[in-house]
Coordinates of C-alpha atoms and ligand atoms in Angstrom, one line a residue:
M1 CA 138.1 99.8 37.3
F2 CA 139.3 102.0 40.0
A3 CA 140.4 99.2 41.8
R4 CA 142.4 97.9 39.1
S5 CA 144.4 101.1 38.3
L6 CA 145.6 100.5 41.7
V7 CA 147.1 97.3 41.3
R8 CA 151.2 98.0 40.9
R9 CA 152.5 96.2 37.7
V10 CA 155.2 93.7 39.1
K11 CA 158.1 92.8 37.2
I12 CA 158.8 88.8 37.3
Y13 CA 162.0 87.2 36.2
L14 CA 161.5 83.8 36.0
V15 CA 164.7 81.3 36.0
A16 CA 165.2 77.6 35.1
P17 CA 169.4 77.0 36.2
R18 CA 171.8 75.2 33.8
N19 CA 171.3 71.5 33.7
P20 CA 174.5 69.5 35.0
E21 CA 175.4 66.9 31.7
S22 CA 173.4 64.0 32.3
F23 CA 171.9 61.0 30.5
W24 CA 169.2 63.2 29.0
T25 CA 170.7 66.1 28.5
F26 CA 172.0 65.1 25.1
D27 CA 174.4 67.7 25.2
R28 CA 176.8 65.7 23.1
I29 CA 174.6 65.8 20.1
L30 CA 173.1 69.2 20.2
P31 CA 175.6 70.5 17.7
S32 CA 174.0 68.0 15.2
L33 CA 170.7 69.1 16.1
G34 CA 171.1 72.3 15.8
K35 CA 169.4 73.4 19.3
R36 CA 170.7 74.4 22.2
C37 CA 169.0 72.4 24.7
V38 CA 166.6 69.2 24.2
F39 CA 163.2 70.3 26.4
P40 CA 162.6 73.3 28.2
N41 CA 161.3 73.2 31.6
L42 CA 157.9 73.3 31.9
S43 CA 157.6 75.1 35.4
L44 CA 158.3 78.4 33.9
P45 CA 155.5 78.5 31.4
T46 CA 153.4 77.1 33.7
V47 CA 154.3 79.9 36.3
A48 CA 154.2 82.5 33.8
A49 CA 150.4 81.6 33.0
L50 CA 149.5 81.8 36.8
T51 CA 150.6 85.0 37.0
P52 CA 147.6 87.9 36.5
P53 CA 148.2 89.6 33.3
E54 CA 149.0 93.3 34.6
H55 CA 152.3 91.9 35.6
E56 CA 155.1 91.6 33.3
V57 CA 157.0 88.0 33.1
V58 CA 160.5 87.2 31.7
L59 CA 161.2 83.7 31.1
C60 CA 165.3 82.8 31.3
D61 CA 166.3 79.1 30.6
E62 CA 170.1 79.1 31.5
N63 CA 170.2 76.5 29.0
V64 CA 169.7 78.4 26.1
E65 CA 170.7 82.2 27.3
P66 CA 172.9 83.4 29.8
V67 CA 171.2 84.7 33.5
D68 CA 170.6 88.3 33.3
F69 CA 171.7 89.4 36.5
D70 CA 170.9 93.1 36.1
V71 CA 167.7 92.8 35.0
D72 CA 165.2 95.0 36.1
A73 CA 162.6 93.3 38.2
D74 CA 160.9 93.1 41.3
I75 CA 160.9 89.6 42.2
V76 CA 163.1 86.6 40.8
G77 CA 161.6 83.3 41.0
I78 CA 163.7 80.0 40.3
T79 CA 162.8 76.5 39.8
G80 CA 165.0 73.5 39.6
Y81 CA 165.3 69.8 40.6
V82 CA 167.9 68.5 43.1
V83 CA 170.6 67.8 40.6
H84 CA 170.2 71.5 40.1
K85 CA 171.0 72.4 43.8
R86 CA 174.5 74.1 43.2
R87 CA 173.5 76.3 40.6
I88 CA 170.3 77.3 42.2
L89 CA 172.0 78.4 45.4
E90 CA 174.5 80.1 43.6
I91 CA 171.9 82.1 41.2
A92 CA 169.6 83.0 44.4
G93 CA 172.7 84.5 46.4
E94 CA 173.6 86.7 43.4
F95 CA 170.3 87.7 43.3
R96 CA 169.8 88.4 46.7
R97 CA 173.1 90.1 47.0
R98 CA 171.7 92.6 44.5
G99 CA 168.8 93.3 46.8
K100 CA 166.5 91.2 44.8
L101 CA 163.3 89.4 46.3
V102 CA 164.3 85.6 45.4
V103 CA 161.3 83.2 45.6
A104 CA 162.0 79.2 44.6
G105 CA 159.8 76.3 43.7
G106 CA 160.0 73.3 42.0
P107 CA 160.9 69.7 42.8
F108 CA 164.0 70.4 44.7
A109 CA 162.0 73.2 46.9
S110 CA 159.1 70.8 47.4
L111 CA 161.3 67.7 48.3
C112 CA 164.2 69.5 50.2
P113 CA 162.8 72.9 51.9
E114 CA 165.3 72.9 54.7
E115 CA 168.0 73.4 52.0
L116 CA 166.3 76.4 50.8
R117 CA 165.3 78.3 53.9
G118 CA 167.5 81.1 54.7
R119 CA 168.7 81.3 51.4
V120 CA 165.8 82.5 49.4
D121 CA 163.1 84.8 50.7
V122 CA 160.0 83.0 49.6
L123 CA 159.7 79.1 49.4
F124 CA 156.7 77.5 47.1
L125 CA 156.4 74.0 48.3
D126 CA 154.5 71.8 45.9
E127 CA 152.1 72.7 43.3
A128 CA 151.9 76.1 42.5
E129 CA 148.5 76.6 41.0
Y130 CA 146.8 78.5 43.9
T131 CA 149.8 79.7 46.0
W132 CA 151.2 81.8 43.1
P133 CA 148.7 83.9 42.4
R134 CA 148.0 84.6 46.1
F135 CA 151.4 85.7 46.9
L136 CA 151.1 87.9 44.2
R137 CA 148.3 89.4 46.0
E138 CA 149.6 89.5 49.3
Y139 CA 152.8 90.9 47.9
G140 CA 150.7 93.9 46.2
T141 CA 149.6 94.8 49.8
G142 CA 153.1 94.3 51.4
H143 CA 152.4 91.3 53.7
W144 CA 153.4 88.2 52.2
Q145 CA 154.3 84.9 53.8
P146 CA 158.2 83.3 53.9
E147 CA 156.7 80.2 52.6
Y148 CA 153.5 78.9 50.6
R149 CA 152.8 75.3 50.8
Q150 CA 149.9 73.4 49.2
D151 CA 148.6 70.7 50.9
D152 CA 145.3 69.8 48.9
K153 CA 146.6 68.8 45.2
P154 CA 145.3 71.7 43.0
S155 CA 142.8 70.6 40.5
M156 CA 144.4 70.0 36.7
L157 CA 141.5 72.1 35.6
D158 CA 143.0 75.0 37.2
S159 CA 146.1 74.7 35.4
P160 CA 146.7 77.1 32.8
L161 CA 147.9 76.9 29.2
P162 CA 151.5 77.4 29.7
R163 CA 153.0 80.3 28.2
F164 CA 154.6 78.6 25.3
D165 CA 154.8 82.3 23.5
L166 CA 157.6 83.3 26.3
L167 CA 159.9 80.5 25.6
K168 CA 162.7 80.8 22.9
V169 CA 161.0 77.9 21.0
D170 CA 163.2 77.9 18.5
R171 CA 166.4 76.6 20.6
Y172 CA 164.9 73.4 21.8
R173 CA 164.2 70.2 19.8
T174 CA 161.0 69.2 21.7
L175 CA 158.5 71.3 23.7
T176 CA 156.5 69.6 26.6
I177 CA 152.7 69.6 28.0
Q178 CA 151.4 68.2 30.7
F179 CA 148.1 65.9 30.9
A180 CA 147.9 64.2 34.4
R181 CA 149.8 64.6 38.0
G182 CA 150.0 61.6 40.5
C183 CA 150.4 58.0 40.0
P184 CA 148.1 55.5 41.6
Y185 CA 150.9 53.0 42.5
T186 CA 153.2 52.8 45.5
C187 CA 156.4 52.2 44.8
E188 CA 159.1 52.4 47.8
F189 CA 161.7 54.5 46.4
C190 CA 159.4 57.1 44.3
D191 CA 159.2 60.9 45.4
I192 CA 156.9 61.6 42.5
I193 CA 153.8 60.1 44.5
V194 CA 155.1 62.1 47.7
M195 CA 155.4 65.8 45.7
Y196 CA 152.2 64.9 43.3
G197 CA 150.1 62.3 45.1
R198 CA 148.5 59.5 44.2
R199 CA 145.3 60.2 42.5
P200 CA 146.0 61.1 38.6
R201 CA 144.3 64.4 38.3
T202 CA 144.1 64.9 34.8
K203 CA 143.7 68.1 32.4
S204 CA 140.5 68.3 30.4
V205 CA 140.5 67.3 26.7
P206 CA 139.8 70.6 25.2
Q207 CA 142.6 71.8 27.7
V208 CA 145.2 69.5 26.0
L209 CA 144.0 70.2 22.3
A210 CA 144.5 74.0 22.8
E211 CA 148.2 73.3 24.1
V212 CA 148.7 71.4 21.2
S213 CA 147.4 73.4 19.0
A214 CA 149.3 76.1 20.6
I215 CA 152.6 74.3 20.1
H216 CA 151.8 73.5 16.3
R217 CA 151.2 77.0 15.6
L218 CA 154.7 77.6 17.0
G219 CA 156.1 75.3 14.7
I220 CA 157.1 72.3 16.4
G221 CA 156.7 69.0 15.5
N222 CA 157.8 67.2 18.6
I223 CA 155.8 67.0 21.8
F224 CA 157.0 65.2 25.0
V225 CA 153.9 64.6 27.6
V226 CA 155.8 64.8 30.9
D227 CA 153.2 62.8 33.0
D228 CA 154.1 61.0 35.9
N229 CA 152.1 58.1 34.4
F230 CA 149.9 59.1 31.0
I231 CA 148.1 56.5 32.0
G232 CA 147.3 56.6 35.7
N233 CA 143.5 57.0 35.2
K234 CA 143.1 55.1 31.7
R235 CA 140.0 56.1 31.0
E236 CA 140.6 59.9 30.7
A237 CA 143.7 58.9 28.5
K238 CA 141.6 57.1 26.4
A239 CA 139.3 59.9 25.6
L240 CA 142.4 62.7 25.2
L241 CA 143.9 60.0 22.9
A242 CA 140.9 59.7 20.8
A243 CA 140.7 63.1 20.3
L244 CA 144.3 63.6 19.5
A245 CA 144.0 61.2 17.3
D246 CA 141.2 62.7 15.3
W247 CA 143.4 66.2 15.6
Q248 CA 146.0 64.3 14.1
R249 CA 144.0 62.8 11.1
Q250 CA 142.5 66.3 9.9
R251 CA 146.0 67.7 9.8
G252 CA 148.1 65.1 8.3
Y253 CA 149.9 63.9 11.4
P254 CA 151.9 66.9 11.9
L255 CA 153.1 66.1 15.4
E256 CA 154.9 63.0 17.1
F257 CA 154.4 62.5 20.8
M258 CA 156.4 60.7 23.5
T259 CA 155.2 60.0 27.3
E260 CA 155.8 58.2 30.4
V261 CA 153.6 55.2 31.0
S262 CA 153.7 52.0 33.6
L263 CA 154.0 48.6 31.8
N264 CA 150.4 47.6 32.2
V265 CA 149.6 49.7 29.1
A266 CA 150.7 46.5 27.4
Q267 CA 147.6 44.6 28.4
D268 CA 145.1 46.8 27.0
D269 CA 145.1 46.6 23.2
E270 CA 142.7 49.4 23.1
L271 CA 145.1 51.7 24.7
L272 CA 148.3 50.7 22.3
A273 CA 146.0 51.2 19.3
L274 CA 145.2 54.5 20.1
M275 CA 148.4 55.6 21.2
K276 CA 149.5 54.6 17.9
A277 CA 146.6 56.6 16.2
A278 CA 147.5 59.6 17.7
N279 CA 151.3 59.0 16.7
F280 CA 152.7 58.4 20.2
T281 CA 156.2 56.9 19.0
T282 CA 158.2 56.3 22.2
V283 CA 157.3 55.9 25.6
F284 CA 159.3 56.0 29.0
V285 CA 158.4 53.1 31.1
G286 CA 159.9 52.6 34.9
I287 CA 160.9 48.4 34.5
E288 CA 163.5 48.7 36.8
S289 CA 164.4 45.0 37.2
P290 CA 164.0 41.8 35.6
R291 CA 164.1 39.9 39.2
P292 CA 160.8 39.6 40.9
A293 CA 162.0 39.9 44.3
S294 CA 163.5 42.9 43.5
L295 CA 160.1 44.3 42.5
A296 CA 158.4 42.9 44.8
E297 CA 160.6 44.4 47.6
S298 CA 160.0 47.8 46.0
G299 CA 156.4 47.6 45.8
K300 CA 156.5 47.5 41.9
T301 CA 154.0 45.0 41.8
Q302 CA 152.5 46.2 38.9
N303 CA 155.6 44.9 37.1
M304 CA 154.9 41.3 38.5
R305 CA 151.7 40.8 36.4
G306 CA 153.0 38.8 33.5
D307 CA 156.5 38.4 31.2
L308 CA 157.9 41.4 31.4
L309 CA 159.9 40.5 28.2
E310 CA 156.8 39.7 26.4
A311 CA 155.2 42.9 27.6
V312 CA 157.7 45.3 26.3
H313 CA 157.9 43.6 22.7
R314 CA 153.9 43.9 22.7
I315 CA 154.3 47.9 23.1
Q316 CA 157.0 47.6 20.4
A317 CA 154.5 45.4 18.1
A318 CA 152.5 48.3 18.4
G319 CA 155.2 50.9 16.4
I320 CA 155.9 52.4 19.9
E321 CA 159.5 52.5 20.9
V322 CA 160.4 51.5 24.8
M323 CA 163.0 53.5 26.5
A324 CA 163.1 51.8 30.4
G325 CA 164.4 53.1 33.9
M326 CA 166.4 50.1 35.1
I327 CA 167.5 50.3 39.0
V328 CA 170.1 48.1 40.4
G329 CA 170.7 47.8 44.4
F330 CA 167.7 46.4 45.5
D331 CA 168.1 44.6 48.9
S332 CA 167.2 41.5 46.7
D333 CA 170.2 42.2 44.3
D334 CA 173.6 40.4 44.4
A335 CA 176.7 40.5 42.3
S336 CA 174.6 38.7 39.7
I337 CA 172.3 41.2 39.0
F338 CA 174.3 43.0 36.1
D339 CA 174.3 40.0 34.0
E340 CA 170.9 39.5 34.5
Q341 CA 170.1 43.3 33.8
F342 CA 172.2 43.3 30.7
R343 CA 170.4 40.0 29.2
F344 CA 167.2 41.2 29.7
I345 CA 168.0 45.0 28.3
Q346 CA 169.3 43.1 25.4
D347 CA 166.6 40.7 25.0
A348 CA 163.9 43.4 25.6
R349 CA 165.7 45.5 22.5
I350 CA 165.4 48.5 24.9
P351 CA 168.4 50.7 22.7
I352 CA 167.5 53.3 25.3
S353 CA 168.0 52.0 29.1
M354 CA 168.3 54.7 31.9
T355 CA 170.1 52.1 34.1
G356 CA 171.0 53.8 37.5
M357 CA 171.7 52.8 41.0
L358 CA 169.0 52.9 43.7
N359 CA 169.1 56.2 45.7
A360 CA 166.4 57.0 48.8
M361 CA 165.0 60.1 48.0
P362 CA 164.0 62.4 50.8
R363 CA 160.4 61.9 52.3
T364 CA 160.2 58.6 50.4
P365 CA 159.2 55.2 52.3
L366 CA 162.5 53.9 51.1
H367 CA 164.6 56.7 53.0
A368 CA 162.6 56.3 56.1
R369 CA 163.4 52.3 56.0
L370 CA 166.8 53.0 55.3
K371 CA 167.6 55.5 57.7
A372 CA 166.0 53.6 60.4
A373 CA 168.5 50.6 59.7
G374 CA 171.3 53.0 59.6
R375 CA 171.9 52.6 55.9
L376 CA 172.0 55.9 54.9
I377 CA 175.2 57.3 54.1
A378 CA 174.4 60.9 52.6
E379 CA 171.4 62.8 50.8
S380 CA 170.9 61.9 47.3
V381 CA 172.6 64.2 44.9
G382 CA 169.7 63.7 42.5
D383 CA 171.5 61.7 39.9
Q384 CA 171.5 58.0 40.1
F385 CA 174.3 57.6 37.3
V386 CA 176.9 59.0 39.5
F387 CA 176.4 58.0 43.4
T388 CA 174.2 56.0 45.5
N389 CA 173.5 57.2 49.2
I390 CA 172.6 54.1 50.3
V391 CA 174.7 50.7 51.8
P392 CA 173.3 48.0 49.8
R393 CA 172.6 44.3 51.5
G394 CA 172.9 41.9 48.8
M395 CA 176.7 43.1 48.1
S396 CA 179.1 45.3 49.2
R397 CA 179.3 49.0 48.2
L398 CA 182.4 48.1 46.2
E399 CA 180.6 45.1 44.3
L400 CA 177.8 47.8 43.4
Y401 CA 179.9 50.4 42.1
E402 CA 182.1 47.9 40.2
G403 CA 179.4 45.8 38.7
Y404 CA 177.5 49.2 37.6
R405 CA 180.3 50.3 36.1
R406 CA 180.8 47.5 34.3
L407 CA 177.0 47.0 33.0
L408 CA 176.9 50.7 31.9
G409 CA 180.2 49.8 29.6
R410 CA 178.6 46.6 28.2
L411 CA 175.2 48.4 27.8
Y412 CA 176.6 51.1 25.5
A413 CA 179.5 49.3 24.0
Y414 CA 178.9 50.0 19.9
R415 CA 178.2 46.0 19.2
N416 CA 175.6 45.6 22.0
Y417 CA 174.0 49.0 21.7
R418 CA 173.8 48.2 18.0
R419 CA 172.3 44.6 18.4
R420 CA 169.4 46.0 20.6
A421 CA 169.1 49.0 17.7
M422 CA 169.0 46.8 15.1
A423 CA 166.5 44.0 16.5
L424 CA 164.1 46.8 17.6
M425 CA 163.8 48.4 14.1
L426 CA 163.5 45.0 12.1
T427 CA 160.7 43.7 14.8
R428 CA 158.9 47.0 15.6
G429 CA 155.5 47.3 14.2
R430 CA 154.7 50.0 11.5
H431 CA 154.9 53.7 12.5
L432 CA 151.6 55.6 11.6
Q433 CA 154.1 57.9 9.9
S434 CA 157.2 56.9 9.1
R435 CA 158.4 60.0 6.8
L436 CA 161.8 60.1 5.8
L437 CA 163.1 63.8 5.2
A438 CA 159.7 65.1 5.2
E439 CA 160.7 68.8 5.7
R440 CA 163.6 70.8 4.6
A441 CA 164.6 71.1 8.1
D442 CA 165.3 67.3 7.8
I443 CA 167.9 67.4 5.1
A444 CA 169.5 70.1 6.9
L445 CA 169.6 67.8 10.1
V446 CA 170.9 64.5 8.0
G447 CA 173.3 67.0 7.1
R448 CA 175.0 68.0 10.2
I449 CA 174.7 64.2 11.4
L450 CA 176.7 63.4 8.5
W451 CA 179.1 65.8 9.6
N452 CA 179.4 65.0 13.1
C453 CA 178.9 61.3 13.2
V454 CA 180.6 60.3 10.2
L455 CA 183.0 63.1 8.3
R456 CA 184.5 64.6 11.4
A457 CA 184.0 61.2 13.6
S458 CA 186.3 58.7 14.5
P459 CA 186.6 55.7 12.3
R460 CA 184.6 53.7 14.8
R461 CA 182.0 56.0 15.0
A462 CA 181.5 56.5 11.4
W463 CA 181.7 52.8 10.7
F464 CA 178.9 52.6 13.3
T465 CA 176.6 54.9 12.0
L466 CA 177.1 53.9 8.1
S467 CA 176.5 50.5 8.9
L468 CA 173.6 50.9 10.9
V469 CA 172.1 53.3 8.5
A470 CA 173.2 50.9 5.4
E471 CA 171.7 47.7 7.2
T472 CA 168.4 49.3 7.9
A473 CA 168.3 50.5 4.5
L474 CA 168.7 46.9 3.1
R475 CA 166.5 45.0 5.7
R476 CA 163.6 47.6 6.6
P477 CA 163.8 50.9 5.0
A478 CA 160.8 52.1 6.3
A479 CA 163.0 52.3 9.7
L480 CA 165.5 54.6 8.2
R481 CA 164.3 57.3 10.0
D482 CA 164.7 55.4 13.6
A483 CA 168.0 54.3 12.0
I484 CA 169.8 57.8 11.9
T485 CA 168.3 59.1 15.4
L486 CA 169.4 55.8 17.2
A487 CA 173.0 56.1 15.7
L488 CA 173.4 59.8 16.9
M489 CA 171.7 59.1 20.3
H490 CA 174.2 56.7 21.0
K491 CA 177.3 59.6 20.3
H492 CA 175.6 61.2 23.4
L493 CA 175.2 58.0 25.6
Y494 CA 178.6 56.3 24.7
E495 CA 180.5 59.4 25.4
Y496 CA 178.3 60.3 28.5
M497 CA 178.6 56.7 29.7
R498 CA 182.6 57.1 29.2
H499 CA 182.5 60.1 31.2
T500 CA 180.3 58.7 34.1
S501 CA 182.5 55.5 34.1
R502 CA 185.5 57.7 35.0
R503 CA 183.7 59.4 37.9
L504 CA 182.8 56.1 39.2
E505 CA 186.2 54.8 38.9
T506 CA 187.3 57.7 41.2
L507 CA 184.6 56.4 43.5
I508 CA 185.5 53.1 43.2
R509 CA 189.2 54.1 44.3
E510 CA 188.0 56.0 47.3
I511 CA 186.2 53.1 48.8
R512 CA 188.9 50.6 48.2
T513 CA 191.7 52.9 49.9
P514 CA 189.5 55.4 52.3
P515 CA 191.2 58.4 53.1
P516 CA 193.5 57.7 56.6
A517 CA 191.4 58.9 59.6
V518 CA 192.7 62.2 61.5
Ligands
B12_1 C1 160.0 66.2 32.0 C2 161.3 65.6 33.2 C3 162.6 65.8 32.6 C4 162.6 65.7 30.9 C5 162.8 67.4 30.8 C6 163.3 68.0 31.7 C7 163.1 69.4 32.0 N1 163.9 70.1 31.1 O1 162.4 69.9 32.3 C8 164.0 64.8 31.2 C9 163.6 63.7 30.7 C10 165.2 65.9 30.4 C11 164.3 65.1 32.6 C12 165.6 64.8 33.0 C13 165.8 64.3 34.5 N2 165.2 64.4 35.4 CO1 163.2 64.9 35.3 N3 161.5 64.7 35.5 C14 160.3 65.1 34.5 C15 159.3 65.1 34.8 C16 158.4 63.7 34.3 C17 158.1 66.1 34.3 C18 158.8 67.6 35.3 C19 157.8 68.8 34.6 O2 157.9 69.1 33.5 N4 156.6 68.9 35.4 C20 155.5 69.7 34.9 C21 156.0 71.0 35.7 C22 154.6 72.0 35.4 O3 155.4 70.6 37.2 P1 156.6 71.3 38.2 O4 157.9 71.4 37.9 O5 156.5 70.3 39.4 O6 156.1 72.6 38.5 C23 154.9 73.3 39.4 C24 155.4 73.4 40.7 O7 156.6 72.4 41.3 C25 155.9 74.6 40.8 N5 157.1 75.3 40.7 C26 158.1 75.0 39.6 N6 159.1 75.7 39.7 C27 158.4 77.1 40.3 C28 159.2 77.8 40.2 C29 158.7 79.0 41.3 C30 159.1 80.3 41.1 C31 157.3 79.0 41.6 C32 156.5 80.1 42.5 C33 156.7 77.7 41.4 C34 157.4 76.6 41.2 O8 154.6 75.5 40.2 C35 154.4 74.6 38.8 C36 153.2 74.2 39.0 O9 152.1 73.9 40.0 C37 159.3 65.1 36.7 C38 158.4 64.5 37.4 C39 157.5 65.4 37.6 N7 156.2 65.3 37.8 O10 157.9 66.7 38.1 C40 160.6 64.5 36.6 C41 161.8 64.9 37.6 C42 162.0 66.4 37.9 N8 163.1 64.6 37.0 C43 163.7 63.9 37.9 C44 165.2 63.5 37.4 C45 166.2 63.0 38.6 C46 165.7 63.9 36.2 C47 167.1 63.5 35.8 C48 168.4 64.0 36.8 C49 167.4 61.9 35.6 C50 168.5 61.9 35.4 N9 169.6 61.3 36.3 O11 168.9 61.9 34.0 C51 167.4 64.6 34.7 C52 167.9 65.6 34.9 C53 168.3 66.4 33.9 C54 168.5 68.0 33.7 N10 169.5 68.5 34.3 O12 167.7 68.6 33.4 C55 163.2 63.8 39.4 C56 163.8 65.0 40.2 C57 163.8 64.9 41.8 C58 163.4 65.7 42.2 N11 163.1 65.9 43.3 O13 164.5 67.1 42.1 C59 161.6 63.8 39.1 C60 160.9 64.6 39.9 C61 161.3 62.7 38.7 C62 161.8 61.4 39.6 N12 161.4 61.5 40.7 O14 162.6 60.6 39.1 N13 163.5 65.3 33.2
SF4_2 S1 155.0 53.4 38.8 FE1 156.3 55.2 38.7 S2 155.4 57.3 39.2 FE2 154.3 55.4 39.8 S3 155.0 55.0 42.0 FE3 156.0 53.9 40.7 S4 158.1 54.9 40.4 FE4 156.3 56.3 41.3

């Protein structure tokens, strides 16, 4: 009792920097969604939950509110990815000028600590379940370290229920939870296994159910399970899915889940059935390439065990939409890869494919190999859509950028996207819940979509939206909700791709006519 009263109350301000526009930020449709941001960054509510209750924590996600540089805080903590580098440094600099103690953690700090040393006061490398509470204890004594590194991976059983209550939840479309960290595979380009390890570590079923219930109580209906690979440990994943299916059944299926999985999910009927039963409606899968030599070269052997198209179609037949991660620029890719990728994505009926150029992230085996071969021209900017830091082998840099720019243009052209979307909706297995206009909020949403994608849109956009919805209504009315969602997503993806294409054109011009040597 006496010792407790001696503990100084520390005021902590945790900041997630503004996202630069990317494939996933969906900036261009946020007004239609009536939201400021699609997903909150889970690291902030997690670090807040790791903070002993005697301290005060305020969260600031710059994507939904401005940073308060005059905040009354003892410690300012910043999170972020490589894409946030510039903004992290700006925010850190501004707070340090104001005399605050600035600490940083998250994927950028973990992967590129040298870029932050000297620019923040305390650095957290890797997961912070044990190091953040330790720092706060040491801060209380006045003797803390400039750097905290977590070498042994923490048990997920020690990861607390994130403080979702500190988020401005109504400003997001979807909330995020995490069941597992780590992935058992060894893809050469992957920084996930560098940061989170190869042994999948999972939370317990009661932990996850408590998180799901907390989000449900906040009135949110969509949850993204942000695992590196949700099925890294299949046994644990199945146990969780069975419990989630019960939870959903008892409450009338109030939640829709999406997550990230490896393609071998398609080989396990029980797993697919359980995912469907728990109402997982979308999975993101790193397929990377239809070319076996490119998969073999990058160690993506788990994608070489059967027919790729068949695997994708099996997942879709279970009622689950597949979003894909695809990569061009492997050593085995020559200039014909762009057509091959295009045909595959069309045939696979994958409307949303995050197709990017191969990048070598720091500390990955790919980075080491290409560095040794003198084939790295810079460090990665963290966004595979706009730049690659590697010198390709099977084609020139010019061919890579030009072929890639054309591929993006083809993929998101109205006609091609429409074909994929329609093919998916006509063949996808039934959802567990294909509710249309289930709530009053859905009606308002449809009204906003109508306004932004039809009434106030170009004739082409209006026709695209109306014809996709009308054809679905005629041929598969149960998929009407998917049609509206896919039409809306196309607006962001199409506009983002045109913007990206212009950025790529500038790079292409620079490669064609390099600036004169001085
Ligand atoms: C969910 C997710 C997304 C979601 C949601 C993003 C969001 N708003 O959070 C979406 C789909 C939008 C997304 C998009 C992108 N993502 Co993403 N994403 C993830 C994923 C799968 C999970 C992130 C997460 O929530 N983790 C859970 C939290 C709890 O873990 P954590 O952040 O590591 O936090 C722990 C520690 O790091 C530490 N910590 C974190 N912050 C802080 C701060 C302080 C002060 C302290 C003390 C400690 C601390 O404490 C936590 C507990 O241990 C990761 C993979 C991964 N495992 O990290 C990729 C990942 C972060 N994404 C990545 C990338 C490249 C992107 C995109 C650029 C892709 C693209 N080209 O469009 C975009 C960028 C979008 C943007 N501008 O925000 C990369 C980042 C690479 C890097 N090293 O920077 C990752 C690592 C995946 C990868 N290897 O490709 N992403
Ligand atoms: S399957 Fe995905 S997360 Fe796992 S090692 Fe490969 S790229 Fe990384």
